[in-house]
Amino acid sequence: MFTIMNESMLSTSEKIRVMKEFTDTYRKYEDAPSPIREAMCLKVQFPAVMGNMTDEDLFGGRLGAVPIGFNPQEECQQLGYYFDEYHFQKIMDEDISADQIMIMEELQRFWEDNHTIGKIKKAYNRELNKAIPDKFYPYDRAAAYTLYRISGTQLNYGYLLEHGIEELCCMLAYKRKGCDEKEAAFYQGMEIALEALADTCLYYRQMVLKMLEEPIEDKRADHLKELAEALLHISNGKPESFLEAIQLVVLYWLQSGSLNLGRMDTYLASYYTADVDSGRITEERAQELLNGMWKALSVRNKPYDTRVVIGGKGREDTESADRFCGLAIQATMERMDVVPQLTLRFSHETPEWIMKKAFDCIGKGATFPMLYSDEVNIPAVQKAFGVSLRTAQDYCPYGCGEYVIAHQSIGTPSGLINLLKVLEVTLNNGHDIHTGEQLAPEWGGIEDFHTFDELVDVYKKQCEYFLKYLAIQEETEYKIANSQCAFLYFSLLYDDCMERGRALLDGGVRYLGGTLEAYGNINTADSLTAIKQLVYEEKSIDPGMLLKALKSNFAGYEEVRCKLLDAPKYGNDHDGADAMAQMVHEHICRETAKAGKKYTNLHSYLTVTINNNANTVLGKHTAASPDGRLAHTFMANANNPFNGNDKNGLTAMLNSLVKLDPTIHAGCVQNIKFSKQMFSEYWDKVLAMLTVYFQSGGSQAMISVIGREDLENAMQQPERYKNLLVRVGGFSARFVELQEEEQREIIARTLY
């Protein structure tokens, strides 16, 4: 499921005007320092692309877009100054005037050569282009791919709320005194960016005042009057109420381009408790406001992101923060939506009532909150990231399950590797089994490997070949992006950037890291287990016969497939199968980190075993595999057992999960699907098993609770199951809105 950029409410003529003005501004400031150029372009973009409020909205803030603009990450192929060819062509296909066609053609000529991703690609050397050709993973066959974005940013919204727009501008103006030209341009750029944010506040205030001119009920009118005052106040002053704090966060979040919201209870809780405890608002009004925020977040339609983290160690005012946790869980329970992705960090210090409320929410089918154990994750992050214990307490899951350190680190996943595809080319001498295209070095195939160890050595060597260039690409992407962009809104709310006078990627961020998304690891492990047993130990399958079976998708080789399917599988607490999964896991994690150290100057370069729907998408480009999986079908979800292979029960499956080392990566995902009957009638047993799982080293759990027949029925009668939520991978979705192959993949998962 791929979402496209939300289009602006602007008319076609207005879109063309904004794009031309943006381009003219870029050209005017092309030779200026990058922070100034970016700031002036942002002034054109905002609030011009912001959409209108609806009668149901409690807050201003609907982000639209035009096909030319600035955004750190709207999709995985947009970064910095972007040129959205798809939506640009849609405008060209409209009935526009000859003059407008001339303008559009000129814009196209300019941005084809000047968009940020294009400049990044031009910086790649021949070796990198050979190893990782310019392919896009939803459509093209490859073992490794590049992605383009600055994702996973966790901004310091507490700093924004503490100081407000006007005070931050004063601080920046003061810092400009006595500094060098480069720093002065950086500070001035952030000032201008804040002015654009203030303009957006006033833009929505005018919109609210206009709405008040229409006949509306008294309750709505009272809210809009309060909102108009709030928007005026936060356009320069510090927020002083829960409503004002929410509104400022929503607008900054939208305008900055950040897609996640960090540890929300650390920056909104005090406004909530102060308002309620003083009698300024009731608990019911507070709940209404947070529900309204949840709605504002959902409108952006970013189900792979929009993480809201609550709970856990390292919070200053735990009493207020815990109260906010309850409010957030209740909002999620009442809204029953796919975003925000509420994430609960917990430890032995977490009050029992919060855990009960969390499980109540999960039991109602919300799929949220996702559960993260601080007892496991804090020491794991400390080791993996090489930071102090106190710093590790600020770990923050984002997106589909990756970790960063809140407003201290960057860990953009700018690369993707399909380990099952790597195994495919290993078995077939570097070539795609179906197309014959060479995708990797020709280091032999399965018919050339006399021992299992030889096969594994070449598989590892192929992985490491791609890892070298994926690491180099990550750093290259940062370097070129930094030469073009200051990412002013990110820099303003990231620790150290303002103090150092340096932009985010220009030495401003404390920990500049990267991550690599790895997929197909469990199918790879199960495939290696089968090959080891059947080809090299029992010799019941000839290497050449196996290769022919894979090429034919087992047509005519059904007996071979039966043997492969019967081989031991990960997820059943089987020592041999689980040991192979550990080997695959530890190899990709450790070698990714080594590649980062050897080939780049990044603070860290770590694997993330997460999932959006890439297990399904990449499976379409992957041949049949030696675990018995058919060609072009989905792969296992993250580090979960392949669908239906966990046949020894929940305890055995959980025992397998905890064998994979959590201290050598930057995030992993576990999805568990419970029946409503199991979760309600046998709740004590479920709780006991989950407790043992976390105590045994389980780091995280994403839980779906659904009726045993609901999914099949929903495919037949989707109109009756519009609100059926499921956990896909690192995101939730309404089941009926998924593609059929994604629905089938979820149905195939074991239901406990």
Short mmCIF file of C-alpha atoms in Angstrom, two decimals, residues 155-159 245-246 260-274 290 307-329 341-345 396:
data_model
loop_
_atom_site.label_atom_id
_atom_site.label_comp_id
_atom_site.label_asym_id
_atom_site.label_seq_id
_atom_site.Cartn_x
_atom_site.Cartn_y
_atom_site.Cartn_z
CA LEU A 155 12.03 16.97 17.32
CA ASN A 156 12.32 18.67 20.69
CA TYR A 157 8.77 20.01 20.87
CA GLY A 158 9.31 20.73 24.55
CA TYR A 159 11.90 23.34 23.55
CA ALA A 245 0.31 23.68 23.02
CA ILE A 246 -1.45 21.13 20.81
CA ASN A 260 6.72 11.36 13.90
CA LEU A 261 5.98 13.06 17.21
CA GLY A 262 8.40 11.57 19.72
CA ARG A 263 7.74 11.20 23.45
CA MET A 264 4.56 13.23 23.61
CA ASP A 265 3.97 12.80 27.34
CA THR A 266 7.25 14.63 28.02
CA TYR A 267 6.06 17.83 26.37
CA LEU A 268 2.24 17.94 26.49
CA ALA A 269 1.49 16.39 29.89
CA SER A 270 2.22 19.50 31.95
CA TYR A 271 -0.19 21.62 29.89
CA TYR A 272 -2.91 19.00 30.26
CA THR A 273 -2.54 18.54 34.02
CA ALA A 274 -2.16 22.27 34.69
CA LEU A 290 -6.62 15.18 22.42
CA ARG A 307 4.35 7.55 15.91
CA VAL A 308 3.36 8.92 19.30
CA VAL A 309 5.49 7.49 22.11
CA ILE A 310 4.36 7.48 25.74
CA GLY A 311 5.67 5.95 28.95
CA GLY A 312 9.07 4.64 29.90
CA LYS A 313 12.10 5.76 31.84
CA GLY A 314 13.82 9.13 31.56
CA ARG A 315 10.74 11.35 31.97
CA GLU A 316 10.99 14.21 34.46
CA ASP A 317 7.40 14.59 35.72
CA THR A 318 6.29 10.97 35.77
CA GLU A 319 3.02 11.64 37.60
CA SER A 320 1.76 14.10 34.98
CA ALA A 321 3.22 12.01 32.18
CA ASP A 322 1.42 8.89 33.40
CA ARG A 323 -1.87 10.77 33.55
CA PHE A 324 -1.30 11.83 29.95
CA CYS A 325 -0.64 8.18 29.05
CA GLY A 326 -4.15 7.34 30.17
CA LEU A 327 -5.58 10.20 28.12
CA ALA A 328 -3.64 9.08 25.04
CA ILE A 329 -4.71 5.45 25.31
CA GLN A 341 0.68 4.80 16.00
CA LEU A 342 0.52 4.90 19.78
CA THR A 343 3.60 3.29 21.31
CA LEU A 344 3.87 2.44 25.01
CA ARG A 345 7.29 2.10 26.55
CA CYS A 396 12.40 6.55 20.47
#
